[in-house]
Amino acid sequence: MTTTSDRSAARTSHRSTARTRRRRTALAALAATAVLGACSLTGGGGDDGDTPGGTGDGTGTAAGGELTVVTHDSFSVSQDLLDQFEADTGYRLTMVAPGDGGALVNQLVLTKDSPLGDVVYGIDNSFAARAIDAGVLDPYTPADAPAGVAENAVDDEGHLTAVDRGDVCVNVDHAWFADRGIPEPRTLADLTDPAYRDLLVVTNPATSSPGLAFLLATIGAFGTDGWQQYWTDLAANGVRVAEGWSDAYYVDFSGSEGAGPRPLVVSYSSSPAAEVPEDDAEPRTGALLDTCFRQVEYAGVIAGAANPEGARAFVDFLLSDPVQQDIPGQMYMYPVADVPLPEEWAAHAPLAEDPHQVDPADIAAHREEWVTAWTEIVVG
């Protein structure tokens, strides 16, 4: 089973929408870039050159050489930051993107004996256990990493380092419900209430990364013995399944461009920040924070890397404050470091306080089985 690049589509679309409607996100990224002159990009926890794997003394006199970064197709960091990394370290970056997060891990496993590159970014918690179990990663623990790294660790050995995170949640069209005097749903269970019949559109977990995340939210909420009945009830209540995020959000959902008939859609908790109108009014949409699944994205040193020192330096780079500040505007994810968020995010895109979770090892063991069962229940 592979997923489409739905996350990439969502990020690209939200970036474009936000930049069209407002410039604050872009200004935040520029502000991050502006601090480069005063801050070395290497060494997530420091700039003294003692960071493990660190090459960064900020003088460009580090080891240098070729450094191949393997990513998913949603990777985006401001070019100015990548250029500064090369200038600071002497490494010359080559980016390889074999596909979405699932394809990325598949390729790492298939090429284990002849690695695609030195460092990987973009393995999420849906695929983390598979990558670790396959032995395609070498442990590395950055010095003085932000607290978010330990909070989102997937093992005790440091095979993967958390870089960013985000929530997949049901988004709601506030205006649709207000106009009709109907209370908005709040929880996953609410969505099976006949009051919300034919109002929700989801994406197919077999073909969509947010679709898979939402399926995991329901497994986290109702357990391995209860999620099937939940989806049976949801199907009976008229849930619509779209193959990809773009169709669900821009064709079926009423809350973004206002063209669709359904006021509830599976998207991201950061999506409402892209819907802030020109006049600074409240966005038409919001996220139902009791329906969310937390996605965490990781970086790691690829086992057998030709340039392990450079790989460690790049992991440090991803944790540096300028890159962490750049992440919301570029990848529409939340940084793991405690850095300022764009204004729209602080006001309109909070993370869920208690997202639904599923153990990464269980996901690795049962992902295919769950998706197959979901398909039989919902699609038939």
mmCIF file of C-alpha atoms in Angstrom:
data_model
loop_
_atom_site.group_PDB
_atom_site.id
_atom_site.type_symbol
_atom_site.label_atom_id
_atom_site.label_comp_id
_atom_site.label_asym_id
_atom_site.label_seq_id
_atom_site.Cartn_x
_atom_site.Cartn_y
_atom_site.Cartn_z
ATOM 1 C CA MET A 1 0.000 0.000 0.000
ATOM 2 C CA THR A 2 1.296 3.397 -0.897
ATOM 3 C CA THR A 3 -0.130 6.792 -0.240
ATOM 4 C CA THR A 4 -0.314 9.683 -2.624
ATOM 5 C CA SER A 5 1.468 12.951 -2.058
ATOM 6 C CA ASP A 6 -1.637 14.402 -0.376
ATOM 7 C CA ARG A 7 0.466 16.014 2.310
ATOM 8 C CA SER A 8 2.546 17.700 -0.340
ATOM 9 C CA ALA A 9 -0.616 18.882 -2.087
ATOM 10 C CA ALA A 10 -2.005 20.271 1.146
ATOM 11 C CA ARG A 11 1.188 22.032 2.046
ATOM 12 C CA THR A 12 1.667 23.502 -1.405
ATOM 13 C CA SER A 13 -1.919 24.625 -1.580
ATOM 14 C CA HIS A 14 -1.950 26.144 1.888
ATOM 15 C CA ARG A 15 1.338 27.888 1.270
ATOM 16 C CA SER A 16 -0.007 29.337 -1.952
ATOM 17 C CA THR A 17 -3.323 30.322 -0.402
ATOM 18 C CA ALA A 18 -1.742 31.905 2.603
ATOM 19 C CA ARG A 19 0.720 33.848 0.513
ATOM 20 C CA THR A 20 -1.994 35.038 -1.809
ATOM 21 C CA ARG A 21 -4.275 36.183 0.938
ATOM 22 C CA ARG A 22 -1.698 37.410 3.390
ATOM 23 C CA ARG A 23 2.023 37.944 3.536
ATOM 24 C CA ARG A 24 2.607 37.328 7.205
ATOM 25 C CA THR A 25 3.722 33.742 6.801
ATOM 26 C CA ALA A 26 6.244 34.748 4.202
ATOM 27 C CA LEU A 27 7.405 37.581 6.413
ATOM 28 C CA ALA A 28 7.930 35.140 9.256
ATOM 29 C CA ALA A 29 10.152 33.035 7.018
ATOM 30 C CA LEU A 30 12.071 36.129 5.993
ATOM 31 C CA ALA A 31 12.471 37.083 9.628
ATOM 32 C CA ALA A 32 13.996 33.675 10.246
ATOM 33 C CA THR A 33 16.366 34.201 7.376
ATOM 34 C CA ALA A 34 17.311 37.620 8.692
ATOM 35 C CA VAL A 35 18.895 36.185 11.805
ATOM 36 C CA LEU A 36 21.341 34.108 9.816
ATOM 37 C CA GLY A 37 24.054 36.653 10.035
ATOM 38 C CA ALA A 38 24.062 36.355 13.791
ATOM 39 C CA CYS A 39 23.494 32.637 14.180
ATOM 40 C CA SER A 40 25.333 29.598 12.884
ATOM 41 C CA LEU A 41 22.969 27.046 11.396
ATOM 42 C CA THR A 42 24.872 23.985 12.509
ATOM 43 C CA GLY A 43 24.650 22.531 15.962
ATOM 44 C CA GLY A 44 21.004 22.447 17.024
ATOM 45 C CA GLY A 45 21.985 23.005 20.601
ATOM 46 C CA GLY A 46 24.941 25.243 20.246
ATOM 47 C CA ASP A 47 27.460 26.921 18.020
ATOM 48 C CA ASP A 48 30.697 26.044 19.675
ATOM 49 C CA GLY A 49 31.630 23.324 17.231
ATOM 50 C CA ASP A 50 31.545 20.649 19.928
ATOM 51 C CA THR A 51 28.185 19.278 18.894
ATOM 52 C CA PRO A 52 28.468 15.592 17.954
ATOM 53 C CA GLY A 53 28.702 15.403 14.224
ATOM 54 C CA GLY A 54 29.024 19.114 14.255
ATOM 55 C CA THR A 55 31.210 20.685 11.718
ATOM 56 C CA GLY A 56 30.020 24.113 12.523
ATOM 57 C CA ASP A 57 32.474 26.661 13.663
ATOM 58 C CA GLY A 58 30.695 29.093 11.337
ATOM 59 C CA THR A 59 33.846 29.656 9.313
ATOM 60 C CA GLY A 60 33.230 27.300 6.424
ATOM 61 C CA THR A 61 36.324 25.319 7.374
ATOM 62 C CA ALA A 62 34.505 22.101 8.244
ATOM 63 C CA ALA A 63 35.090 18.710 6.636
ATOM 64 C CA GLY A 64 33.017 19.445 3.565
ATOM 65 C CA GLY A 65 32.307 17.023 0.744
ATOM 66 C CA GLU A 66 29.137 15.682 -0.790
ATOM 67 C CA LEU A 67 26.103 15.203 1.409
ATOM 68 C CA THR A 68 23.026 13.476 0.025
ATOM 69 C CA VAL A 69 19.733 14.160 1.789
ATOM 70 C CA VAL A 70 16.909 11.691 1.151
ATOM 71 C CA THR A 71 13.490 13.242 1.751
ATOM 72 C CA HIS A 72 9.827 12.876 0.895
ATOM 73 C CA ASP A 73 8.347 15.013 -1.846
ATOM 74 C CA SER A 74 6.942 17.543 0.648
ATOM 75 C CA PHE A 75 10.368 18.684 1.842
ATOM 76 C CA SER A 76 10.787 22.438 1.666
ATOM 77 C CA VAL A 77 13.290 24.633 3.470
ATOM 78 C CA SER A 78 14.094 28.177 2.346
ATOM 79 C CA GLN A 79 16.933 28.135 -0.157
ATOM 80 C CA ASP A 80 18.753 30.859 1.769
ATOM 81 C CA LEU A 81 19.003 28.523 4.752
ATOM 82 C CA LEU A 82 20.294 25.624 2.661
ATOM 83 C CA ASP A 83 22.841 27.934 1.044
ATOM 84 C CA GLN A 84 23.983 29.122 4.458
ATOM 85 C CA PHE A 85 24.359 25.523 5.667
ATOM 86 C CA GLU A 86 26.642 24.809 2.728
ATOM 87 C CA ALA A 87 28.612 27.976 3.383
ATOM 88 C CA ASP A 88 28.972 27.232 7.102
ATOM 89 C CA THR A 89 29.970 23.600 6.731
ATOM 90 C CA GLY A 90 31.511 23.179 3.307
ATOM 91 C CA TYR A 91 29.121 20.347 2.498
ATOM 92 C CA ARG A 92 27.537 20.320 -0.948
ATOM 93 C CA LEU A 93 23.925 19.211 -0.715
ATOM 94 C CA THR A 94 22.135 16.874 -3.083
ATOM 95 C CA MET A 95 18.446 16.220 -2.500
ATOM 96 C CA VAL A 96 16.793 12.897 -3.402
ATOM 97 C CA ALA A 97 13.010 12.549 -3.057
ATOM 98 C CA PRO A 98 11.666 9.121 -4.076
ATOM 99 C CA GLY A 99 8.037 9.958 -3.231
ATOM 100 C CA ASP A 100 5.821 10.412 -0.187
ATOM 101 C CA GLY A 101 6.641 9.198 3.306
ATOM 102 C CA GLY A 102 5.680 5.613 2.571
ATOM 103 C CA ALA A 103 7.683 5.463 -0.636
ATOM 104 C CA LEU A 104 10.608 7.048 1.185
ATOM 105 C CA VAL A 105 10.775 4.257 3.759
ATOM 106 C CA ASN A 106 10.197 1.581 1.138
ATOM 107 C CA GLN A 107 13.156 2.856 -0.857
ATOM 108 C CA LEU A 108 15.398 3.020 2.199
ATOM 109 C CA VAL A 109 14.594 -0.605 2.957
ATOM 110 C CA LEU A 110 15.022 -1.778 -0.630
ATOM 111 C CA THR A 111 18.393 -0.019 -0.959
ATOM 112 C CA LYS A 112 19.706 -0.974 2.462
ATOM 113 C CA ASP A 113 22.842 -2.573 1.011
ATOM 114 C CA SER A 114 23.516 0.395 -1.258
ATOM 115 C CA PRO A 115 22.131 3.438 0.583
ATOM 116 C CA LEU A 116 20.433 6.208 -1.365
ATOM 117 C CA GLY A 117 22.193 8.871 0.676
ATOM 118 C CA ASP A 118 23.616 9.966 4.012
ATOM 119 C CA VAL A 119 20.724 11.434 5.964
ATOM 120 C CA VAL A 120 16.968 11.103 5.749
ATOM 121 C CA TYR A 121 14.244 13.583 6.656
ATOM 122 C CA GLY A 122 10.506 12.897 6.500
ATOM 123 C CA ILE A 123 9.933 9.497 8.106
ATOM 124 C CA ASP A 124 6.766 9.958 10.141
ATOM 125 C CA ASN A 125 5.380 8.012 13.068
ATOM 126 C CA SER A 126 3.260 5.898 10.722
ATOM 127 C CA PHE A 127 6.411 4.384 9.211
ATOM 128 C CA ALA A 128 9.062 4.960 11.901
ATOM 129 C CA ALA A 129 8.965 1.467 13.396
ATOM 130 C CA ARG A 130 9.308 -0.146 9.991
ATOM 131 C CA ALA A 131 12.449 1.870 9.204
ATOM 132 C CA ILE A 132 14.003 1.144 12.587
ATOM 133 C CA ASP A 133 13.173 -2.558 12.473
ATOM 134 C CA ALA A 134 14.657 -2.837 8.988
ATOM 135 C CA GLY A 135 17.993 -1.551 10.280
ATOM 136 C CA VAL A 136 18.322 1.308 7.821
ATOM 137 C CA LEU A 137 19.212 3.917 10.473
ATOM 138 C CA ASP A 138 22.207 4.519 12.716
ATOM 139 C CA PRO A 139 21.552 5.990 16.177
ATOM 140 C CA TYR A 140 22.386 9.642 16.723
ATOM 141 C CA THR A 141 21.363 11.938 19.576
ATOM 142 C CA PRO A 142 21.914 15.650 18.956
ATOM 143 C CA ALA A 143 23.400 17.565 21.860
ATOM 144 C CA ASP A 144 21.175 20.082 23.638
ATOM 145 C CA ALA A 145 18.199 19.190 21.462
ATOM 146 C CA PRO A 146 14.894 20.995 22.071
ATOM 147 C CA ALA A 147 12.570 19.351 24.571
ATOM 148 C CA GLY A 148 10.237 18.397 21.718
ATOM 149 C CA VAL A 149 12.787 15.862 20.485
ATOM 150 C CA ALA A 150 12.608 13.757 23.645
ATOM 151 C CA GLU A 151 8.848 14.267 23.928
ATOM 152 C CA ASN A 152 8.347 12.732 20.481
ATOM 153 C CA ALA A 153 11.039 10.044 20.575
ATOM 154 C CA VAL A 154 10.080 6.701 19.051
ATOM 155 C CA ASP A 155 12.769 4.652 20.804
ATOM 156 C CA ASP A 156 15.462 4.958 23.461
ATOM 157 C CA GLU A 157 18.373 4.476 21.071
ATOM 158 C CA GLY A 158 17.952 7.652 19.038
ATOM 159 C CA HIS A 159 17.440 6.079 15.645
ATOM 160 C CA LEU A 160 15.239 9.000 14.674
ATOM 161 C CA THR A 161 15.200 12.656 15.730
ATOM 162 C CA ALA A 162 11.882 14.504 15.785
ATOM 163 C CA VAL A 163 11.968 17.649 13.627
ATOM 164 C CA ASP A 164 8.366 18.790 13.310
ATOM 165 C CA ARG A 165 4.817 17.721 14.042
ATOM 166 C CA GLY A 166 1.262 18.390 12.990
ATOM 167 C CA ASP A 167 -2.290 17.231 13.605
ATOM 168 C CA VAL A 168 -4.733 15.738 11.120
ATOM 169 C CA CYS A 169 -8.217 16.707 12.303
ATOM 170 C CA VAL A 170 -11.725 17.223 11.050
ATOM 171 C CA ASN A 171 -12.084 20.834 9.896
ATOM 172 C CA VAL A 172 -15.425 22.570 10.205
ATOM 173 C CA ASP A 173 -17.109 25.339 8.231
ATOM 174 C CA HIS A 174 -18.289 27.570 11.071
ATOM 175 C CA ALA A 175 -20.477 29.712 8.813
ATOM 176 C CA TRP A 176 -22.377 26.726 7.429
ATOM 177 C CA PHE A 177 -23.450 25.624 10.915
ATOM 178 C CA ALA A 178 -24.098 29.158 12.156
ATOM 179 C CA ASP A 179 -26.308 29.969 9.168
ATOM 180 C CA ARG A 180 -28.468 26.926 9.888
ATOM 181 C CA GLY A 181 -28.495 27.176 13.660
ATOM 182 C CA ILE A 182 -27.065 23.666 14.000
ATOM 183 C CA PRO A 183 -24.520 23.002 16.777
ATOM 184 C CA GLU A 184 -21.147 21.932 15.466
ATOM 185 C CA PRO A 185 -19.952 18.400 16.234
ATOM 186 C CA ARG A 186 -17.055 18.188 18.665
ATOM 187 C CA THR A 187 -15.881 14.588 18.887
ATOM 188 C CA LEU A 188 -15.404 11.591 16.621
ATOM 189 C CA ALA A 189 -18.464 9.974 18.181
ATOM 190 C CA ASP A 190 -20.556 13.033 17.324
ATOM 191 C CA LEU A 191 -19.910 12.421 13.633
ATOM 192 C CA THR A 192 -22.090 9.298 13.694
ATOM 193 C CA ASP A 193 -25.067 11.272 15.032
ATOM 194 C CA PRO A 194 -27.893 11.504 12.452
ATOM 195 C CA ALA A 195 -27.780 15.297 12.940
ATOM 196 C CA TYR A 196 -24.551 15.193 10.892
ATOM 197 C CA ARG A 197 -25.690 12.799 8.181
ATOM 198 C CA ASP A 198 -24.119 13.471 4.766
ATOM 199 C CA LEU A 199 -21.981 16.329 6.111
ATOM 200 C CA LEU A 200 -18.490 14.750 6.365
ATOM 201 C CA VAL A 201 -15.956 14.058 3.632
ATOM 202 C CA VAL A 202 -12.824 12.012 4.398
ATOM 203 C CA THR A 203 -9.935 10.833 2.258
ATOM 204 C CA ASN A 204 -9.162 7.217 1.429
ATOM 205 C CA PRO A 205 -6.454 5.830 3.768
ATOM 206 C CA ALA A 206 -5.286 3.545 0.964
ATOM 207 C CA THR A 207 -4.445 6.505 -1.260
ATOM 208 C CA SER A 208 -4.066 9.503 1.038
ATOM 209 C CA SER A 209 -1.713 10.324 3.917
ATOM 210 C CA PRO A 210 -4.285 12.434 5.852
ATOM 211 C CA GLY A 211 -6.781 9.654 5.194
ATOM 212 C CA LEU A 212 -4.459 7.156 6.842
ATOM 213 C CA ALA A 213 -3.879 9.538 9.746
ATOM 214 C CA PHE A 214 -7.610 9.947 10.293
ATOM 215 C CA LEU A 215 -8.096 6.178 10.244
ATOM 216 C CA LEU A 216 -5.403 5.965 12.921
ATOM 217 C CA ALA A 217 -7.217 8.633 14.944
ATOM 218 C CA THR A 218 -10.287 6.409 15.018
ATOM 219 C CA ILE A 219 -8.232 3.348 15.963
ATOM 220 C CA GLY A 220 -6.629 5.357 18.740
ATOM 221 C CA ALA A 221 -10.025 6.541 19.944
ATOM 222 C CA PHE A 222 -12.058 3.326 19.701
ATOM 223 C CA GLY A 223 -9.356 0.675 19.975
ATOM 224 C CA THR A 224 -8.544 -2.301 17.792
ATOM 225 C CA ASP A 225 -11.846 -3.921 18.776
ATOM 226 C CA GLY A 226 -14.054 -0.906 18.230
ATOM 227 C CA TRP A 227 -12.902 1.095 15.228
ATOM 228 C CA GLN A 228 -14.581 -1.180 12.675
ATOM 229 C CA GLN A 229 -18.024 -0.581 14.221
ATOM 230 C CA TYR A 230 -17.303 3.140 14.301
ATOM 231 C CA TRP A 231 -16.644 3.181 10.561
ATOM 232 C CA THR A 232 -19.707 1.009 9.925
ATOM 233 C CA ASP A 233 -21.740 3.655 11.742
ATOM 234 C CA LEU A 234 -19.977 6.483 9.930
ATOM 235 C CA ALA A 235 -20.652 4.869 6.554
ATOM 236 C CA ALA A 236 -24.298 4.445 7.498
ATOM 237 C CA ASN A 237 -24.374 8.146 8.342
ATOM 238 C CA GLY A 238 -23.389 9.122 4.816
ATOM 239 C CA VAL A 239 -19.637 9.771 5.036
ATOM 240 C CA ARG A 240 -18.192 10.582 1.638
ATOM 241 C CA VAL A 241 -14.781 9.222 0.627
ATOM 242 C CA ALA A 242 -12.554 11.234 -1.700
ATOM 243 C CA GLU A 243 -9.427 9.693 -3.156
ATOM 244 C CA GLY A 244 -7.248 12.695 -2.374
ATOM 245 C CA TRP A 245 -7.005 15.757 -0.149
ATOM 246 C CA SER A 246 -7.424 18.315 -2.939
ATOM 247 C CA ASP A 247 -10.785 16.920 -4.036
ATOM 248 C CA ALA A 248 -12.001 16.615 -0.466
ATOM 249 C CA TYR A 249 -10.907 20.115 0.558
ATOM 250 C CA TYR A 250 -11.573 22.135 -2.581
ATOM 251 C CA VAL A 251 -14.424 20.231 -4.256
ATOM 252 C CA ASP A 252 -16.491 18.657 -1.471
ATOM 253 C CA PHE A 253 -15.810 20.976 1.470
ATOM 254 C CA SER A 254 -17.864 24.151 1.772
ATOM 255 C CA GLY A 255 -15.487 26.026 4.027
ATOM 256 C CA SER A 256 -12.493 26.931 1.896
ATOM 257 C CA GLU A 257 -13.579 28.257 -1.468
ATOM 258 C CA GLY A 258 -17.172 27.750 -0.448
ATOM 259 C CA ALA A 259 -18.021 25.580 -3.432
ATOM 260 C CA GLY A 260 -18.633 22.182 -1.872
ATOM 261 C CA PRO A 261 -21.778 20.863 -0.202
ATOM 262 C CA ARG A 262 -20.163 19.342 2.917
ATOM 263 C CA PRO A 263 -19.174 21.464 5.940
ATOM 264 C CA LEU A 264 -16.875 18.857 7.547
ATOM 265 C CA VAL A 265 -13.608 17.613 6.033
ATOM 266 C CA VAL A 266 -10.465 15.768 7.098
ATOM 267 C CA SER A 267 -7.508 18.138 6.802
ATOM 268 C CA TYR A 268 -4.890 19.647 9.112
ATOM 269 C CA SER A 269 -5.233 21.695 12.269
ATOM 270 C CA SER A 270 -3.060 24.291 10.528
ATOM 271 C CA SER A 271 -5.473 24.589 7.582
ATOM 272 C CA PRO A 272 -7.593 27.370 9.158
ATOM 273 C CA ALA A 273 -4.511 29.599 9.236
ATOM 274 C CA ALA A 274 -4.570 29.525 5.432
ATOM 275 C CA GLU A 275 -8.185 30.703 5.456
ATOM 276 C CA VAL A 276 -7.673 34.038 7.252
ATOM 277 C CA PRO A 277 -9.284 36.616 4.947
ATOM 278 C CA GLU A 278 -7.678 39.806 3.676
ATOM 279 C CA ASP A 279 -9.514 41.997 6.176
ATOM 280 C CA ASP A 280 -8.045 40.159 9.183
ATOM 281 C CA ALA A 281 -11.452 38.782 10.107
ATOM 282 C CA GLU A 282 -11.801 35.382 11.705
ATOM 283 C CA PRO A 283 -11.315 32.482 9.285
ATOM 284 C CA ARG A 284 -14.461 30.724 8.162
ATOM 285 C CA THR A 285 -13.040 27.355 9.246
ATOM 286 C CA GLY A 286 -11.655 25.752 12.370
ATOM 287 C CA ALA A 287 -10.287 22.377 13.476
ATOM 288 C CA LEU A 288 -12.143 20.031 15.812
ATOM 289 C CA LEU A 289 -9.298 19.375 18.217
ATOM 290 C CA ASP A 290 -10.904 16.299 19.788
ATOM 291 C CA THR A 291 -10.705 14.445 16.455
ATOM 292 C CA CYS A 292 -6.972 14.708 15.771
ATOM 293 C CA PHE A 293 -4.114 12.297 15.128
ATOM 294 C CA ARG A 294 -0.598 13.636 15.733
ATOM 295 C CA GLN A 295 1.888 13.213 12.893
ATOM 296 C CA VAL A 296 5.558 13.607 13.823
ATOM 297 C CA GLU A 297 8.295 13.802 11.209
ATOM 298 C CA TYR A 298 11.819 12.621 11.907
ATOM 299 C CA ALA A 299 15.333 12.814 10.561
ATOM 300 C CA GLY A 300 18.044 10.168 10.914
ATOM 301 C CA VAL A 301 21.477 9.068 9.854
ATOM 302 C CA ILE A 302 21.244 6.384 7.178
ATOM 303 C CA ALA A 303 23.117 3.190 8.052
ATOM 304 C CA GLY A 304 26.145 2.776 5.822
ATOM 305 C CA ALA A 305 26.204 6.488 4.972
ATOM 306 C CA ALA A 306 29.255 7.612 3.022
ATOM 307 C CA ASN A 307 29.268 10.866 4.994
ATOM 308 C CA PRO A 308 27.980 10.137 8.536
ATOM 309 C CA GLU A 309 29.584 13.276 9.966
ATOM 310 C CA GLY A 310 27.736 15.416 7.445
ATOM 311 C CA ALA A 311 24.554 13.472 8.135
ATOM 312 C CA ARG A 312 24.765 14.326 11.826
ATOM 313 C CA ALA A 313 25.454 17.963 10.993
ATOM 314 C CA PHE A 314 22.331 18.077 8.827
ATOM 315 C CA VAL A 315 20.184 16.659 11.629
ATOM 316 C CA ASP A 316 21.586 19.425 13.852
ATOM 317 C CA PHE A 317 20.810 21.952 11.126
ATOM 318 C CA LEU A 318 17.156 20.889 11.024
ATOM 319 C CA LEU A 319 16.901 21.588 14.749
ATOM 320 C CA SER A 320 18.515 25.030 14.539
ATOM 321 C CA ASP A 321 16.258 27.966 15.376
ATOM 322 C CA PRO A 322 16.269 29.487 11.860
ATOM 323 C CA VAL A 323 15.128 26.213 10.282
ATOM 324 C CA GLN A 324 12.609 25.564 13.029
ATOM 325 C CA GLN A 325 11.161 29.050 12.441
ATOM 326 C CA ASP A 326 11.071 28.343 8.725
ATOM 327 C CA ILE A 327 9.105 25.093 9.002
ATOM 328 C CA PRO A 328 5.549 26.496 9.442
ATOM 329 C CA GLY A 329 5.767 28.697 6.361
ATOM 330 C CA GLN A 330 7.509 26.091 4.225
ATOM 331 C CA MET A 331 6.084 22.749 5.297
ATOM 332 C CA TYR A 332 2.958 23.729 7.207
ATOM 333 C CA MET A 333 4.062 21.737 10.215
ATOM 334 C CA TYR A 334 4.778 22.872 13.759
ATOM 335 C CA PRO A 335 8.416 23.057 14.905
ATOM 336 C CA VAL A 336 9.542 20.869 17.793
ATOM 337 C CA ALA A 337 11.585 23.768 19.179
ATOM 338 C CA ASP A 338 10.071 26.587 21.185
ATOM 339 C CA VAL A 339 10.329 29.252 18.507
ATOM 340 C CA PRO A 340 7.809 31.951 17.527
ATOM 341 C CA LEU A 341 4.981 30.814 15.268
ATOM 342 C CA PRO A 342 3.521 32.918 12.452
ATOM 343 C CA GLU A 343 0.817 35.227 13.738
ATOM 344 C CA GLU A 344 -2.013 33.303 12.019
ATOM 345 C CA TRP A 345 -0.847 30.048 13.534
ATOM 346 C CA ALA A 346 -0.712 31.419 17.053
ATOM 347 C CA ALA A 347 -4.271 32.723 16.673
ATOM 348 C CA HIS A 348 -5.981 30.140 14.492
ATOM 349 C CA ALA A 349 -3.974 26.898 14.333
ATOM 350 C CA PRO A 350 -3.431 25.429 17.793
ATOM 351 C CA LEU A 351 -2.240 21.865 18.219
ATOM 352 C CA ALA A 352 -4.574 19.453 19.948
ATOM 353 C CA GLU A 353 -3.904 19.111 23.676
ATOM 354 C CA ASP A 354 -4.657 15.384 23.714
ATOM 355 C CA PRO A 355 -4.513 13.926 20.192
ATOM 356 C CA HIS A 356 -5.420 10.314 19.563
ATOM 357 C CA GLN A 357 -2.365 8.072 19.353
ATOM 358 C CA VAL A 358 -1.416 4.611 18.160
ATOM 359 C CA ASP A 359 1.864 2.912 19.033
ATOM 360 C CA PRO A 360 4.221 3.119 16.009
ATOM 361 C CA ALA A 361 5.026 -0.589 16.423
ATOM 362 C CA ASP A 362 1.334 -1.452 16.161
ATOM 363 C CA ILE A 363 1.019 0.731 13.071
ATOM 364 C CA ALA A 364 3.959 -1.049 11.446
ATOM 365 C CA ALA A 365 2.509 -4.455 12.303
ATOM 366 C CA HIS A 366 -1.098 -3.806 11.298
ATOM 367 C CA ARG A 367 -1.196 -0.903 8.812
ATOM 368 C CA GLU A 368 -1.968 -3.045 5.773
ATOM 369 C CA GLU A 369 -4.478 -5.168 7.670
ATOM 370 C CA TRP A 370 -6.302 -2.073 8.959
ATOM 371 C CA VAL A 371 -6.484 -0.411 5.567
ATOM 372 C CA THR A 372 -7.778 -3.597 3.972
ATOM 373 C CA ALA A 373 -10.446 -3.936 6.646
ATOM 374 C CA TRP A 374 -11.395 -0.257 6.260
ATOM 375 C CA THR A 375 -11.776 -0.712 2.509
ATOM 376 C CA GLU A 376 -14.089 -3.687 2.985
ATOM 377 C CA ILE A 377 -16.214 -1.782 5.506
ATOM 378 C CA VAL A 378 -16.471 1.605 3.815
ATOM 379 C CA VAL A 379 -15.860 1.095 0.105
ATOM 380 C CA GLY A 380 -17.080 -2.495 -0.195
#
